[in-house]
Amino acid sequence: MNASDSLFANAMPTQDVSADVLREKYAKGDETTVAQVRARVARALAAHEAEPLRLEMEQLFLWAQDHGFVPAGRINSAAGVGLKATLMNCFVQPVGDAISGRAAGTPGIYDAIAESAETMRRGGGVGYDFSAIRPAGSLVKGTQSRASGPVSYMAVFDASCRTVESAGARRGAQMGVLRIDHPDIETFIAAKDGGAFSNFNLSVGVTDAFMRAVLDDGEFELTHAAEPAEPIRLRPDGRWVYRTVRARDLWDRVIRSTYDHAEPGVLFLDRINGENNLYYAETLSATNPCGEQPLPPYGCCDLGSLNLTRFVRQPFTAQARFDFDTLREVAAVAVRMLDLALDATEWPLPQQAEEGRNKRRVGLGFLGLGSALVMLGLRYDADDGRAFAAEVARELRDAAYGASVELAREKGPFPLFDPEQYLDGAFAQRLPDDLRERIARHGIRNSHLLSIAPTGTIALAFADNASNGIEPAFSWVYQRKKRMPDDSMRVYEVADHAWRLYRHLGNDVSDDSALPPQFVTALEMSAQDHLRMMAAVQPYVDSAISKTVNVPADYPFDDFRDLYTEAWRAGLKGLATYRPNDVTGSVLSIAPPPAAAAPAEPGDVDPLCRRFESRPPGELESVTSKVEYTTQEGKKTVYLTISFMRVEGRLGGRDLAIERPFEFFMPANQRSEGHQWITSTMRLLSLAARAGGSIAKALADMRAVVWEKGPVRCGHLTRADGVQVPMYHDSEVAAIAFMLQQMLIRRGFLEPYGGQVSAERLDRLLAQRATVHAVPAGAAAPAGTAEATGAKCPECGARALHKVDGCTRCTACHYLGGCA
């Protein structure tokens, strides 16, 4: 161990969760330790050096990883293991207006779906700009029909992502972008209101012209190159004006949707392109799924981070300092490793390989900023904390650009390098004079070098849970639950690296309020302080920053709206916020005190569960629904009945009364082929209900049943624009389960996407039953009848999966996925 390293950092035992995440996500074959993974990565990348350098570079790459460089997840999981998987995290794929084929090098919609599926299958996350797709209702002259609009086609991309498993046994990730001036922008803004597009992050591409119209309270034109059914006006630039709207009204729709359920995010397109080093060779209109990499069509980038906690010397003392010399050394080696990853990767598509060769984008950033600040005695939300972060970003920029110049001297600059135009770029003009002079003389190997990505799982596996990317810690200690192969649940205690080190040094951590003042968590600081940190760092980052500005649930809407205006004024390239709310739930939940009873897992058990050995005397209230569905054998009609009973009990110190399903019934024709499975399924559901089992989970499992006879059409979902979309299921069992879910959703027992509603919510619903009218089929449930959570967690099964800090997090078990 280097004598200058933190004296105690490596002396602490590894957290169990870190070891398990390493084994599950990154260790391959016989590997069980971080050292073995690092050795494999160093060997795999060094193999692409010239023969005389390979052994030397392998040792240098291992040194860099041992001293703070953490390659991103794709490199750690796929380098040197022989998989046909990409080492790139970030891609943007073009989508044209045609159904199929190619026009001017841009694939039509279904060709684009095939290309994105291949990219995700190889492990890449994909972003798209859907703005080229013509608006709903516009003319399609070739077929004398009307277009259905980009949002309708996004559903096909969403289904493809849901179906395709990417390399490393994880689902793909996507970012969908639509320009603010697209005529379908309102539909896009509301696209997730009904729970659609669970495999997309959404962002609106906002222009400076629009923001000026917002500030001036002016009007704004929604336009497209495609001709509308009823032409209004053709502009001199060749775009048709579909409508003119009040800019502030449209802006409020964006902000209101974000306030209510954390999407869409906002991309400031003019700032992104104005700061682009390759402004002379490309136009940027979309980003990777987490937003830290604006990329052109077929653009690609690999990622890596420096663990800042590894450069803190004498932490928690008056002599605490940051070792910038070692940071610069490690950063230089990291650039070389990321550049080699471009040669070592498997490219999903030839167009991506060409982009990679011509521009050689890499994205070096950092993780552990929040933890490092605590170790140095600096507050994240104070001027000195921001000044330190800016200094780190500036030193990282200069070290990375200097290393890329040296690589250009050795291996040549990236092919599209033009010294005059490159150095005339807005970002390059801020570089130190000596760097600019060296770039002019020798060129530079990589068009872009810097990006601050989310680092949730690599921070757990390789950095002892140092804080995520640029974020502060959300909590010093929390519990993470994991479902084991035997269906049991294991509970981990997960602690922040700085907090653990402080405890390891013999300090009392039993009372958070007694911790030193630098121990400040994400929700203990203002939203403006989150924004100020981004503004302090962004001038030194040539790509972008993935960061979530967390605000409390009671944050005023007007102040929330101002955050986005302030972000634009501050020169940020985009912004994502997260406010706990009834649609998305809370960001994370802190572990309850040890004496408190553990809450039931959403979707695992019914609230106030109680076993009933027999039917109680008297009448049960029942609901019956006529269900029609279509298979290859023709149209069928069945009747589904669910009986409910009242249950009273005490939960969490409160007396509650709820209504629970008690019996499921579907009459079956005794002579029909399906009589046996219909009868047995209804009886088993009834037994599960009477035993207090999870009806939500049982129905979710039924919806996963597949048969060989083709899809079953049954029921519909209503899109945000009011259009009803038919639902297709993988079997009759799945179709019946869907309709039972819909009945329970309308009753208020399940939330809109099939998850379990809390007992407290059901108690309120039962109290309102006398005054709340029944909800008609297909209509929205009354306010307060169902509390939406999130997508289904692949680890614990709870409907509690949300996008937070650029990662996919489960609020029930603290599963992390979709990070760098």
Coordinates of C-alpha atoms in Angstrom, one line a residue, residues 131-451:
S131 CA -38.4 14.7 -33.5
A132 CA -38.0 13.6 -37.1
I133 CA -41.1 11.5 -36.9
R134 CA -44.1 13.4 -38.3
P135 CA -46.8 14.6 -35.9
A136 CA -50.0 12.7 -35.3
G137 CA -52.6 13.5 -37.9
S138 CA -50.2 14.8 -40.5
L139 CA -50.4 13.5 -44.1
V140 CA -48.7 10.3 -45.3
K141 CA -49.0 10.9 -49.0
G142 CA -47.6 7.5 -50.1
T143 CA -50.5 5.6 -48.5
Q144 CA -53.1 8.4 -48.4
S145 CA -53.3 8.0 -44.6
R146 CA -52.6 10.0 -41.4
A147 CA -49.6 9.6 -39.2
S148 CA -49.9 8.3 -35.7
G149 CA -47.1 10.4 -34.3
P150 CA -43.8 9.7 -32.5
V151 CA -45.3 8.8 -29.1
S152 CA -47.2 5.9 -30.6
Y153 CA -43.9 4.5 -32.1
M154 CA -42.1 5.0 -28.9
A155 CA -44.3 2.2 -27.5
V156 CA -42.7 -0.2 -30.0
F157 CA -39.2 0.8 -28.8
D158 CA -40.4 0.4 -25.2
A159 CA -41.6 -3.1 -25.9
S160 CA -38.4 -4.0 -27.7
C161 CA -36.3 -2.9 -24.8
R162 CA -38.5 -4.8 -22.4
T163 CA -38.0 -8.0 -24.5
V164 CA -34.3 -7.8 -25.2
E165 CA -31.9 -8.9 -22.5
S166 CA -28.6 -7.1 -22.8
A167 CA -25.2 -8.6 -22.3
G168 CA -24.6 -9.3 -18.6
A169 CA -28.2 -10.4 -17.9
R170 CA -29.7 -7.0 -17.5
R171 CA -32.4 -5.2 -19.4
G172 CA -31.6 -2.3 -21.8
A173 CA -31.9 1.4 -20.9
Q174 CA -33.3 4.1 -23.2
M175 CA -33.6 7.9 -23.3
G176 CA -36.3 9.4 -25.5
V177 CA -36.0 13.1 -26.5
L178 CA -38.5 15.3 -28.3
R179 CA -37.9 18.9 -29.3
I180 CA -40.0 21.5 -27.5
D181 CA -41.2 22.8 -30.9
H182 CA -42.6 19.5 -32.1
P183 CA -46.4 19.6 -32.6
D184 CA -46.8 16.4 -30.5
I185 CA -44.9 17.8 -27.5
E186 CA -47.9 17.9 -25.2
T187 CA -48.6 14.2 -25.8
F188 CA -44.9 13.5 -25.2
I189 CA -44.9 15.5 -21.9
A190 CA -47.8 13.4 -20.6
A191 CA -46.6 10.1 -22.0
K192 CA -45.8 8.6 -18.6
D193 CA -48.9 9.9 -16.8
G194 CA -50.6 6.5 -17.2
G195 CA -47.6 4.4 -16.4
A196 CA -46.4 3.8 -20.0
F197 CA -42.8 3.7 -21.2
S198 CA -41.3 2.0 -18.2
N199 CA -38.2 1.3 -20.2
F200 CA -37.6 5.0 -21.1
N201 CA -36.2 8.1 -19.5
L202 CA -37.8 11.1 -21.2
S203 CA -36.3 14.5 -21.8
V204 CA -37.6 17.6 -23.7
G205 CA -35.1 19.3 -26.0
V206 CA -35.4 23.0 -25.2
T207 CA -34.0 25.8 -27.3
D208 CA -32.8 29.3 -26.3
A209 CA -35.5 30.8 -28.5
F210 CA -38.2 29.0 -26.4
M211 CA -36.7 30.0 -23.1
R212 CA -36.6 33.7 -24.2
A213 CA -40.3 33.3 -25.2
V214 CA -41.0 32.0 -21.7
L215 CA -39.2 34.9 -20.1
D216 CA -40.9 37.4 -22.4
D217 CA -44.3 35.7 -22.0
G218 CA -44.4 35.4 -25.8
E219 CA -45.9 33.0 -28.3
F220 CA -44.1 30.0 -29.7
E221 CA -44.7 28.1 -32.9
L222 CA -44.9 24.3 -33.1
T223 CA -43.5 23.2 -36.4
H224 CA -42.5 20.2 -38.5
A225 CA -41.1 19.5 -42.0
A226 CA -44.1 17.2 -42.6
E227 CA -47.1 18.8 -44.1
P228 CA -50.2 18.9 -41.8
A229 CA -53.6 17.7 -42.9
E230 CA -54.8 21.2 -42.8
P231 CA -51.9 23.5 -43.7
I232 CA -51.6 26.7 -41.8
R233 CA -48.4 28.3 -43.0
L234 CA -45.2 27.2 -44.5
R235 CA -42.2 29.1 -43.1
P236 CA -39.2 30.2 -45.2
D237 CA -37.1 27.5 -43.6
G238 CA -39.3 24.8 -45.1
R239 CA -41.2 23.9 -41.8
W240 CA -44.9 23.9 -41.5
V241 CA -46.5 25.7 -38.6
Y242 CA -49.0 23.4 -36.9
R243 CA -50.0 25.6 -33.9
T244 CA -48.9 28.7 -32.0
V245 CA -49.0 28.4 -28.2
R246 CA -48.2 30.6 -25.3
A247 CA -44.6 29.6 -24.3
R248 CA -45.3 29.9 -20.5
D249 CA -48.3 27.6 -20.7
L250 CA -46.2 25.0 -22.5
W251 CA -43.3 25.4 -20.1
D252 CA -45.7 25.0 -17.1
R253 CA -46.9 21.7 -18.6
V254 CA -43.3 20.5 -18.7
I255 CA -42.6 21.6 -15.2
R256 CA -45.9 20.4 -13.8
S257 CA -45.3 16.9 -15.2
T258 CA -41.8 16.9 -13.7
Y259 CA -43.1 18.1 -10.4
D260 CA -45.7 15.4 -10.3
H261 CA -43.6 12.4 -11.4
A262 CA -40.0 13.4 -12.1
E263 CA -40.2 13.3 -15.9
P264 CA -39.5 14.6 -18.4
G265 CA -36.1 16.0 -17.8
V266 CA -34.9 19.0 -19.7
L267 CA -32.0 19.3 -22.2
F268 CA -30.8 22.8 -23.2
L269 CA -29.9 22.0 -26.8
D270 CA -28.3 25.3 -27.8
R271 CA -26.0 25.1 -24.8
I272 CA -25.1 21.5 -25.6
N273 CA -24.2 22.4 -29.2
G274 CA -22.6 25.7 -28.4
E275 CA -20.1 23.9 -26.0
N276 CA -19.5 20.9 -28.3
N277 CA -15.9 20.4 -29.3
L278 CA -17.0 19.0 -32.6
Y279 CA -19.5 21.8 -33.3
Y280 CA -18.0 21.9 -36.8
A281 CA -18.7 18.3 -37.6
E282 CA -21.9 17.2 -35.9
T283 CA -25.2 18.3 -34.3
L284 CA -26.3 17.0 -30.9
S285 CA -30.0 16.4 -30.2
A286 CA -30.1 13.5 -27.7
T287 CA -28.1 11.9 -24.9
N288 CA -27.5 8.4 -23.5
P289 CA -30.1 7.2 -20.9
C290 CA -28.5 8.9 -17.9
G291 CA -27.9 12.2 -19.7
E292 CA -24.1 12.6 -19.1
Q293 CA -23.3 12.1 -22.8
P294 CA -24.8 14.2 -25.5
L295 CA -24.0 12.3 -28.7
P296 CA -24.6 12.6 -32.5
P297 CA -26.4 9.9 -34.5
Y298 CA -24.5 6.6 -34.0
G299 CA -22.4 8.4 -31.4
C300 CA -20.8 6.3 -28.7
C301 CA -18.6 6.7 -25.6
D302 CA -17.0 4.7 -22.9
L303 CA -16.8 5.8 -19.2
G304 CA -14.6 5.7 -16.2
S305 CA -14.4 7.5 -12.8
L306 CA -11.7 8.5 -10.3
N307 CA -12.7 7.6 -6.8
L308 CA -11.9 10.9 -5.0
T309 CA -11.8 9.3 -1.6
R310 CA -8.6 7.5 -2.6
F311 CA -6.8 10.9 -2.9
V312 CA -7.7 12.2 0.6
R313 CA -4.8 12.2 3.0
Q314 CA -5.1 12.2 6.8
P315 CA -8.9 12.3 6.7
F316 CA -10.9 13.8 9.6
T317 CA -7.9 15.7 10.9
A318 CA -6.8 19.3 10.9
Q319 CA -4.1 18.2 8.4
A320 CA -6.6 16.6 6.0
R321 CA -5.6 17.4 2.4
F322 CA -6.2 16.2 -1.2
D323 CA -3.4 14.7 -3.3
F324 CA -3.8 16.4 -6.6
D325 CA -0.4 15.1 -7.8
T326 CA -1.5 11.5 -7.6
L327 CA -4.9 12.4 -9.1
R328 CA -3.2 13.9 -12.2
E329 CA -1.0 10.7 -12.6
V330 CA -4.0 8.4 -12.3
A331 CA -6.1 10.5 -14.7
A332 CA -3.4 10.3 -17.4
V333 CA -3.3 6.5 -17.2
A334 CA -7.1 6.4 -17.1
V335 CA -7.3 8.3 -20.4
R336 CA -5.0 5.8 -22.1
M337 CA -7.1 2.9 -20.8
L338 CA -10.4 4.4 -22.0
D339 CA -8.8 5.2 -25.4
L340 CA -7.8 1.5 -25.7
A341 CA -11.3 0.4 -24.8
L342 CA -12.4 1.9 -28.1
D343 CA -10.1 -0.6 -29.8
A344 CA -10.9 -3.5 -27.5
T345 CA -14.7 -3.3 -27.8
E346 CA -17.1 -5.3 -29.9
W347 CA -19.2 -2.8 -31.9
P348 CA -22.9 -3.7 -32.2
L349 CA -23.1 -1.7 -35.5
P350 CA -20.6 -0.7 -38.2
Q351 CA -21.8 2.9 -38.1
Q352 CA -20.9 3.0 -34.4
A353 CA -17.5 1.6 -35.1
E354 CA -16.9 4.4 -37.7
E355 CA -18.0 7.0 -35.2
G356 CA -15.7 5.6 -32.6
R357 CA -12.7 5.6 -34.9
N358 CA -13.3 9.1 -36.3
K359 CA -13.9 10.9 -32.9
R360 CA -12.6 8.6 -30.2
R361 CA -14.9 10.0 -27.5
V362 CA -14.2 9.0 -23.9
G363 CA -15.8 10.1 -20.7
L364 CA -13.6 10.3 -17.6
G365 CA -15.2 11.7 -14.5
F366 CA -15.3 11.1 -10.8
L367 CA -17.2 9.4 -8.0
G368 CA -17.2 9.9 -4.2
L369 CA -17.3 13.7 -4.2
G370 CA -19.8 13.8 -1.3
S371 CA -17.7 11.3 0.7
A372 CA -14.4 13.1 0.0
L373 CA -15.8 16.4 1.1
V374 CA -16.9 14.9 4.4
M375 CA -13.4 13.4 4.9
L376 CA -11.8 16.8 4.2
G377 CA -14.2 18.6 6.6
L378 CA -16.0 20.5 3.8
R379 CA -19.7 20.9 3.4
Y380 CA -21.3 20.0 0.0
D381 CA -23.7 22.9 0.3
A382 CA -21.1 25.6 1.2
D383 CA -18.8 27.8 -0.9
D384 CA -15.6 26.0 0.1
G385 CA -17.1 22.7 -0.9
R386 CA -18.1 24.0 -4.3
A387 CA -14.7 25.6 -4.7
F388 CA -13.0 22.3 -4.0
A389 CA -15.2 20.5 -6.5
A390 CA -14.4 23.1 -9.2
E391 CA -10.7 22.7 -8.5
V392 CA -10.9 18.9 -8.8
A393 CA -12.8 19.3 -12.1
R394 CA -10.3 21.8 -13.4
E395 CA -7.3 19.6 -12.5
L396 CA -9.0 16.6 -14.0
R397 CA -9.7 18.5 -17.2
D398 CA -6.1 19.7 -17.6
A399 CA -4.7 16.2 -16.8
A400 CA -7.0 14.5 -19.2
Y401 CA -6.4 16.9 -22.1
G402 CA -2.7 16.8 -21.5
A403 CA -2.7 13.0 -21.6
S404 CA -4.7 13.0 -24.8
V405 CA -2.2 15.3 -26.4
E406 CA 0.6 12.9 -25.5
L407 CA -1.4 10.0 -26.9
A408 CA -1.8 12.1 -30.1
R409 CA 2.0 12.5 -30.3
E410 CA 2.3 8.7 -29.9
K411 CA -0.6 7.4 -31.9
G412 CA -2.0 10.3 -33.9
P413 CA -5.0 12.6 -33.3
F414 CA -8.6 11.6 -33.9
P415 CA -9.3 11.6 -37.7
L416 CA -11.8 14.5 -37.7
F417 CA -9.4 16.8 -35.7
D418 CA -9.1 20.3 -37.3
P419 CA -6.8 22.4 -35.2
E420 CA -8.2 25.8 -36.2
Q421 CA -11.8 24.9 -35.8
Y422 CA -11.3 22.7 -32.7
L423 CA -9.4 25.4 -30.8
D424 CA -12.0 28.0 -31.8
G425 CA -14.6 26.0 -29.9
A426 CA -16.2 27.5 -26.8
F427 CA -14.8 24.8 -24.4
A428 CA -11.3 24.7 -26.0
Q429 CA -11.0 28.5 -25.6
R430 CA -11.2 28.1 -21.8
L431 CA -8.2 25.7 -21.8
P432 CA -4.9 27.0 -20.4
D433 CA -2.7 28.6 -23.0
D434 CA 0.0 26.0 -22.7
L435 CA -2.5 23.2 -23.4
R436 CA -3.9 25.1 -26.4
E437 CA -0.4 25.5 -27.8
R438 CA 0.3 21.8 -27.4
I439 CA -3.0 20.9 -29.1
A440 CA -2.2 23.2 -32.0
R441 CA 1.2 21.6 -32.4
H442 CA 0.5 17.9 -31.8
G443 CA -3.3 17.5 -32.1
I444 CA -5.4 15.6 -29.6
R445 CA -6.3 11.9 -29.5
N446 CA -9.9 12.2 -28.3
S447 CA -12.5 14.7 -29.3
H448 CA -14.1 14.7 -25.9
L449 CA -12.6 13.5 -22.6
L450 CA -14.8 14.3 -19.6
S451 CA -18.2 13.2 -18.3

